[in-house]
Coordinates of C-alpha atoms in Angstrom, one line a residue:
M49 CA -19.4 26.5 -13.9
T50 CA -21.2 26.5 -10.5
T51 CA -19.7 27.0 -7.1
S52 CA -20.7 24.6 -4.2
G53 CA -20.6 25.2 -0.5
E54 CA -17.2 25.6 1.0
R55 CA -15.2 22.7 2.5
D56 CA -12.1 23.2 4.5
V57 CA -10.1 20.4 2.9
V58 CA -10.3 18.7 -0.5
V59 CA -8.6 15.3 -0.7
I60 CA -7.9 14.2 -4.3
G61 CA -7.8 10.4 -4.5
G62 CA -9.8 7.5 -3.1
G63 CA -7.1 5.1 -2.3
I64 CA -5.8 4.2 1.2
A65 CA -3.7 7.3 1.5
G66 CA -6.5 9.7 0.5
I67 CA -9.4 8.0 2.3
G68 CA -7.2 7.4 5.3
T69 CA -6.3 11.1 5.5
A70 CA -9.9 12.1 5.4
Y71 CA -10.8 9.5 8.1
Y72 CA -8.1 10.7 10.5
L73 CA -9.0 14.4 9.8
A74 CA -12.6 13.7 10.7
A75 CA -11.5 12.4 14.0
M76 CA -9.7 15.7 14.6
G77 CA -12.8 17.7 13.7
V78 CA -11.6 18.8 10.3
R79 CA -14.1 18.7 7.5
S80 CA -13.1 17.3 4.1
T81 CA -14.3 16.2 0.7
V82 CA -12.7 13.3 -1.1
I83 CA -12.9 13.5 -4.8
E84 CA -12.2 10.2 -6.7
R85 CA -12.3 9.9 -10.5
D86 CA -13.1 6.1 -10.6
G87 CA -14.2 4.6 -7.3
I88 CA -12.9 4.0 -3.8
A89 CA -10.1 1.4 -3.9
S90 CA -10.5 1.0 -7.6
H91 CA -6.7 0.9 -8.2
A92 CA -3.7 -0.3 -6.2
S93 CA -5.5 -0.1 -2.8
G94 CA -8.1 -2.6 -4.0
F95 CA -5.7 -5.1 -5.6
A96 CA -2.7 -5.2 -3.4
Y97 CA -1.3 -8.3 -1.6
G98 CA -1.9 -7.0 1.9
G99 CA 1.0 -8.6 3.7
L100 CA 2.1 -6.5 6.7
S101 CA 5.6 -7.5 7.5
G102 CA 6.9 -4.1 8.5
G103 CA 10.4 -3.0 7.7
V104 CA 11.8 -6.2 9.2
T105 CA 11.9 -8.1 5.9
N106 CA 14.5 -5.9 4.4
G107 CA 17.5 -3.8 5.6
P108 CA 17.3 -0.3 6.9
H109 CA 15.6 2.2 4.6
A110 CA 14.4 5.8 4.8
N111 CA 10.8 4.5 4.8
T112 CA 11.4 2.2 7.8
P113 CA 10.4 4.6 10.6
L114 CA 7.2 5.4 8.7
I115 CA 6.5 1.7 8.1
E116 CA 6.9 0.9 11.8
Y117 CA 4.8 3.9 12.8
S118 CA 2.1 2.7 10.4
M119 CA 2.3 -0.9 11.7
S120 CA 1.8 0.5 15.3
L121 CA -1.5 2.1 14.2
Y122 CA -3.0 -1.0 12.7
P123 CA -4.4 -2.7 15.9
A124 CA -6.3 0.4 17.0
L125 CA -7.5 1.1 13.4
A126 CA -8.8 -2.4 12.9
G127 CA -10.7 -2.1 16.2
E128 CA -12.2 1.2 15.2
L129 CA -13.3 0.0 11.7
T130 CA -14.8 -3.2 13.2
A131 CA -16.9 -1.0 15.6
E132 CA -17.8 1.6 13.0
T133 CA -18.6 -0.5 9.9
D134 CA -20.0 -3.8 8.8
V135 CA -16.8 -4.6 6.8
D136 CA -14.5 -7.4 8.1
I137 CA -11.1 -6.2 7.0
Q138 CA -9.6 -9.6 8.1
Y139 CA -6.7 -8.1 10.0
Q140 CA -4.9 -11.0 11.6
P141 CA -1.4 -12.2 12.6
R142 CA 0.4 -13.9 9.8
P143 CA 4.0 -15.3 10.2
L144 CA 6.4 -15.0 7.3
L145 CA 8.9 -17.5 5.9
R146 CA 11.3 -16.1 3.3
L147 CA 13.2 -18.9 1.6
A148 CA 16.7 -19.0 0.4
L149 CA 17.3 -21.5 -2.4
S150 CA 21.0 -20.9 -2.7
D151 CA 23.9 -19.9 -0.6
D152 CA 24.0 -16.4 -2.2
E153 CA 20.3 -15.9 -1.4
A154 CA 21.0 -17.0 2.2
A155 CA 23.8 -14.5 2.5
A156 CA 21.5 -11.7 1.3
L157 CA 18.7 -12.7 3.7
T158 CA 21.0 -12.7 6.7
R159 CA 23.0 -9.6 5.8
H160 CA 20.9 -7.4 8.2
L161 CA 19.9 -10.1 10.7
D162 CA 21.2 -8.3 13.8
W163 CA 19.4 -5.2 12.8
Q164 CA 16.2 -7.1 12.1
Q165 CA 16.3 -8.9 15.4
A166 CA 16.6 -5.6 17.2
L167 CA 13.4 -4.2 15.8
P168 CA 10.7 -4.1 18.5
G169 CA 7.6 -6.1 18.0
Y170 CA 9.1 -8.9 16.0
T171 CA 10.8 -12.3 16.6
V172 CA 13.2 -12.9 13.7
E173 CA 15.3 -16.0 13.3
W174 CA 17.3 -17.8 10.7
L175 CA 16.1 -21.4 10.3
R176 CA 17.8 -24.5 8.9
P177 CA 15.8 -26.3 6.2
D178 CA 14.5 -28.9 8.6
K179 CA 13.2 -26.3 11.0
A180 CA 11.6 -24.3 8.1
R181 CA 10.0 -27.4 6.8
A182 CA 8.5 -28.1 10.2
L183 CA 6.6 -24.9 9.9
E184 CA 5.5 -25.5 6.3
P185 CA 6.3 -29.0 4.9
R186 CA 5.4 -28.0 1.3
I187 CA 8.3 -25.6 0.8
S188 CA 10.9 -26.2 -2.0
P189 CA 13.3 -29.1 -1.6
E190 CA 16.0 -26.6 -2.8
T191 CA 15.6 -24.6 0.5
V192 CA 19.0 -24.0 2.2
G193 CA 17.5 -21.9 4.9
A194 CA 14.7 -19.4 5.7
L195 CA 14.1 -16.2 7.5
H196 CA 11.2 -16.7 9.9
V197 CA 9.3 -13.6 11.1
E198 CA 6.8 -13.6 13.9
G199 CA 4.9 -10.3 14.5
S200 CA 3.9 -9.7 10.9
S201 CA 0.3 -9.7 9.9
D202 CA -2.2 -9.6 7.1
V203 CA -5.1 -7.5 5.9
E204 CA -7.5 -7.6 3.0
P205 CA -6.7 -4.3 1.2
Y206 CA -10.0 -3.8 -0.7
R207 CA -12.0 -4.4 2.4
L208 CA -9.7 -2.1 4.5
T209 CA -10.1 0.8 2.1
L210 CA -13.8 0.3 1.7
A211 CA -14.2 0.2 5.5
L212 CA -12.2 3.5 5.8
G213 CA -14.5 5.0 3.3
Q214 CA -17.6 3.9 5.2
A215 CA -16.3 5.1 8.5
A216 CA -15.1 8.4 7.0
E217 CA -18.6 9.1 5.7
Q218 CA -20.1 8.3 9.1
R219 CA -17.7 10.8 10.6
G220 CA -18.9 13.5 8.2
V221 CA -16.6 13.2 5.2
T222 CA -18.1 13.9 1.8
L223 CA -17.3 11.5 -1.0
R224 CA -17.6 12.9 -4.5
S225 CA -17.2 11.4 -7.9
G226 CA -15.3 13.5 -10.5
E227 CA -11.9 14.4 -11.9
V228 CA -10.0 17.3 -10.5
T229 CA -8.8 19.4 -13.5
A230 CA -7.2 22.3 -11.6
V231 CA -6.2 23.6 -8.2
H232 CA -6.7 27.3 -7.8
V233 CA -4.0 29.3 -6.0
N234 CA -4.5 32.9 -5.0
D235 CA -1.6 34.9 -3.7
G236 CA 0.3 31.8 -2.9
R237 CA -2.6 30.1 -1.1
V238 CA -5.0 27.3 -2.2
D239 CA -8.5 28.6 -2.6
G240 CA -10.3 25.9 -4.5
V241 CA -10.4 23.1 -7.1
S242 CA -12.2 22.6 -10.3
I243 CA -13.7 19.2 -11.1
A244 CA -15.1 17.6 -14.2
T245 CA -18.3 15.8 -13.2
G246 CA -19.2 14.2 -16.6
A247 CA -21.2 15.2 -19.6
G248 CA -19.1 18.3 -20.1
N249 CA -20.1 19.7 -16.7
A250 CA -17.6 21.4 -14.4
E251 CA -17.8 22.6 -10.9
R252 CA -15.6 24.7 -8.6
I253 CA -15.3 23.7 -4.9
A254 CA -14.0 26.3 -2.5
C255 CA -11.4 25.2 0.0
D256 CA -8.3 26.4 1.7
T257 CA -6.4 23.1 1.8
V258 CA -5.8 20.4 -0.8
V259 CA -4.3 17.0 -0.2
V260 CA -3.0 15.4 -3.4
A261 CA -3.3 11.6 -3.0
M262 CA -3.4 10.7 -6.6
G263 CA -1.1 7.7 -6.5
P264 CA 0.9 7.1 -9.7
W265 CA -1.0 10.0 -11.3
T266 CA 0.5 12.5 -8.9
A267 CA 2.9 14.0 -11.4
Q268 CA -0.1 15.6 -13.1
A269 CA -0.3 18.0 -10.2
S270 CA 3.2 19.4 -10.9
D271 CA 1.7 22.0 -13.2
W272 CA -0.8 23.1 -10.6
F273 CA 1.9 24.2 -8.2
G274 CA 4.8 24.8 -10.5
V275 CA 7.1 22.3 -8.7
P276 CA 8.2 18.8 -9.7
L277 CA 6.3 16.0 -8.1
P278 CA 8.0 13.1 -9.9
V279 CA 5.9 9.9 -9.3
H280 CA 5.6 7.1 -11.8
P281 CA 3.6 3.9 -11.9
L282 CA 5.1 0.5 -11.0
K283 CA 2.8 -2.2 -12.3
G284 CA 2.1 -5.2 -10.2
Q285 CA 0.3 -8.4 -11.1
I286 CA -1.1 -11.1 -8.8
I287 CA -2.7 -14.4 -9.5
R288 CA -5.1 -16.3 -7.3
L289 CA -5.1 -20.1 -7.2
Q290 CA -7.6 -22.7 -6.0
A291 CA -5.3 -25.2 -4.4
P292 CA -5.8 -28.7 -3.0
G293 CA -4.7 -29.4 0.6
A294 CA -4.6 -27.3 3.7
P295 CA -4.5 -23.5 3.5
Y296 CA -1.1 -21.8 3.9
A297 CA -1.2 -20.3 7.3
I298 CA 2.2 -18.7 6.8
S299 CA 3.1 -16.3 4.1
V300 CA 5.9 -17.9 2.1
G301 CA 8.2 -15.8 0.0
H302 CA 11.2 -16.2 -2.3
L303 CA 12.9 -13.2 -3.8
G304 CA 10.1 -10.8 -4.8
N305 CA 7.3 -13.4 -4.9
Y306 CA 5.0 -14.3 -2.0
A307 CA 2.2 -16.7 -1.5
M308 CA -0.5 -17.2 1.2
T309 CA -4.1 -18.4 1.5
K310 CA -6.4 -15.4 2.0
P311 CA -9.4 -16.0 4.2
A312 CA -11.5 -13.6 2.2
D313 CA -11.8 -16.0 -0.7
G314 CA -9.9 -19.1 0.4
L315 CA -7.6 -18.8 -2.6
V316 CA -3.8 -18.7 -2.6
W317 CA -2.6 -15.3 -3.7
C318 CA 0.8 -15.3 -5.4
G319 CA 2.8 -12.3 -6.6
T320 CA 3.7 -9.7 -7.2
T321 CA 5.5 -8.4 -10.3
E322 CA 7.4 -5.2 -10.6
E323 CA 7.0 -3.8 -14.1
H324 CA 7.8 -0.4 -15.6
A325 CA 5.0 -0.3 -18.2
G326 CA 3.7 3.2 -18.0
F327 CA 0.0 3.5 -17.3
D328 CA -0.9 0.1 -18.8
E329 CA -3.0 -1.8 -16.3
S330 CA -3.7 -4.8 -18.5
R331 CA -3.0 -8.3 -17.4
T332 CA -0.4 -10.2 -19.3
T333 CA 0.4 -13.8 -20.0
E334 CA 4.1 -13.1 -19.5
A335 CA 3.5 -11.9 -15.9
R336 CA 1.2 -14.8 -15.2
D337 CA 3.7 -17.4 -16.4
A338 CA 6.5 -15.7 -14.5
I339 CA 4.5 -15.7 -11.2
I340 CA 3.5 -19.4 -11.8
E341 CA 7.1 -20.4 -12.4
S342 CA 8.4 -18.6 -9.4
T343 CA 5.6 -19.9 -7.2
L344 CA 6.1 -23.5 -8.2
R345 CA 9.8 -23.2 -7.5
M346 CA 9.1 -22.3 -3.9
L347 CA 5.9 -24.3 -3.4
P348 CA 6.0 -27.3 -5.9
S349 CA 2.8 -28.7 -4.4
L350 CA 0.8 -26.0 -6.1
E351 CA 1.4 -27.7 -9.5
D352 CA -2.1 -29.0 -9.4
A353 CA -3.7 -25.7 -8.4
E354 CA -6.2 -24.0 -10.7
L355 CA -5.8 -20.4 -11.8
V356 CA -8.9 -18.5 -10.8
L357 CA -8.1 -14.9 -11.2
Q358 CA -5.3 -12.6 -12.3
T359 CA -5.2 -8.9 -11.3
A360 CA -3.0 -5.9 -12.2
C361 CA -2.6 -2.5 -10.7
L362 CA -0.3 0.5 -10.7
R363 CA 1.6 1.4 -7.5
P364 CA 3.1 4.9 -7.1
V365 CA 6.9 5.2 -6.8
T366 CA 9.3 8.1 -6.6
P367 CA 12.7 8.3 -8.3
D368 CA 14.5 7.6 -5.0
G369 CA 12.0 5.0 -3.7
V370 CA 11.2 7.1 -0.7
V371 CA 7.6 8.2 0.2
M372 CA 6.6 11.7 -0.8
L373 CA 4.7 13.2 2.1
G374 CA 4.3 16.8 3.3
E375 CA 3.7 20.4 2.2
V376 CA 4.2 21.4 -1.4
P377 CA 6.9 24.1 -1.5
G378 CA 5.7 27.5 -2.5
T379 CA 1.9 27.0 -2.0
D380 CA 0.3 27.4 1.4
G381 CA -2.4 24.8 2.0
A382 CA -1.1 22.2 -0.5
Y383 CA 0.0 18.8 0.6
V384 CA 1.0 15.6 -1.2
V385 CA 0.9 12.0 0.1
T386 CA 2.0 9.1 -2.1
G387 CA 4.9 6.9 -3.1
G388 CA 4.3 3.7 -1.1
G389 CA 5.0 1.4 -4.0
R390 CA 4.4 -2.2 -3.3
Q391 CA 4.4 -1.4 0.4
G392 CA 1.4 1.0 0.1
I393 CA -1.0 -0.9 2.3
M394 CA 1.7 -1.3 5.0
L395 CA 2.5 2.4 4.8
G396 CA -1.1 3.6 4.3
P397 CA -2.3 4.3 7.9
G398 CA 1.0 5.9 8.8
M399 CA 1.0 8.1 5.7
A400 CA -2.6 9.1 6.3
R401 CA -2.3 9.9 10.0
A402 CA 0.9 11.9 9.5
T403 CA -0.7 13.9 6.7
A404 CA -3.8 14.5 8.8
D405 CA -1.6 15.7 11.7
L406 CA 0.2 18.1 9.4
V407 CA -3.1 19.5 8.0
A408 CA -4.8 19.8 11.4
G409 CA -2.0 21.0 13.6
G410 CA 1.2 21.3 11.6
V411 CA 3.1 18.6 13.6
A412 CA 3.3 14.8 13.0
A413 CA 4.4 12.1 15.4
L414 CA 7.6 11.4 13.6
D415 CA 10.2 13.2 11.6
L416 CA 8.9 13.8 8.1
A417 CA 11.9 15.6 6.7
P418 CA 13.1 12.5 4.6
Y419 CA 9.8 12.5 2.8
A420 CA 9.5 16.2 2.0
P421 CA 8.1 16.8 -1.6
G422 CA 10.5 19.7 -1.9
R423 CA 13.5 17.4 -2.2
F424 CA 12.9 17.1 -5.9
S425 CA 12.9 20.8 -6.6
A426 CA 16.0 22.2 -8.3

């Protein structure tokens, strides 16, 4: 085993949470090395849907303040990435139309309407079927009403994470390929990590801070610190369709399924599933058929669309559905940031900036107590 030059911070994971943390740390003058086993944005951050509707589409939740904080960072972040890289992340406004196809669904969508309408930055209204159809004539004839949201937006997740990686490198971040096999703790303090670099080779990198951003694989770090970090994978599959007719300028949703035309490829992206299938990332015909059935119910005109691509990825979720973000109890210099689930892209910048603030100065811009990793300790 060899020992490389010291880095102040090692970030484990090359998804939006890890790369974003390194990006913001660099802006604060903190050196870091990002270690990624597979490749930047090679998992959920590269295959997510990318709709940014904020916390407005659902009722109040513990993640809502972090979501809204993250949404507030997006405009400045998009401008920085445009200036610093050659990657078009395709961040743009994207209204949302959530359909109710029954009275029960309408009741569920309007349950928190007063709360949703009070959220700053959004215009939220409940539309009759004719008003909803005026915005998108191709919606289901079963529509009994729709929740219309202005103030939501859209981004291309793979491009976003790639741009963060490019900009982070330009700011002095080191990107390394390898798998972290151990975090070394001396007298209660992080003092390095070991990585497997291939062909049986191993290397130790000295550092005084580690940020675990391993997504659904975060639970593997529990043994490193002797505390439970219960994160498990939630599989999500998306299909992309080549569809006749005009692009869908609005993101149309029904229950857990959404569809919109992505400018990156001109295809209609539809999904996503929520499957508890362990670490199986394979695409399945069952998921494909379920997405198609759901999509055709809300947008029957897609019947003549051609299936071009199906993707699958694993999103990290915690037992209580709340983000895990903050210091690992009992180990100085150890932090974890994960648990965004199917809202990971929406939460990404906020999670990353809050983590960078903690590492660099110990204080974040919002209360992180609800997200503390120590809540799962006995």
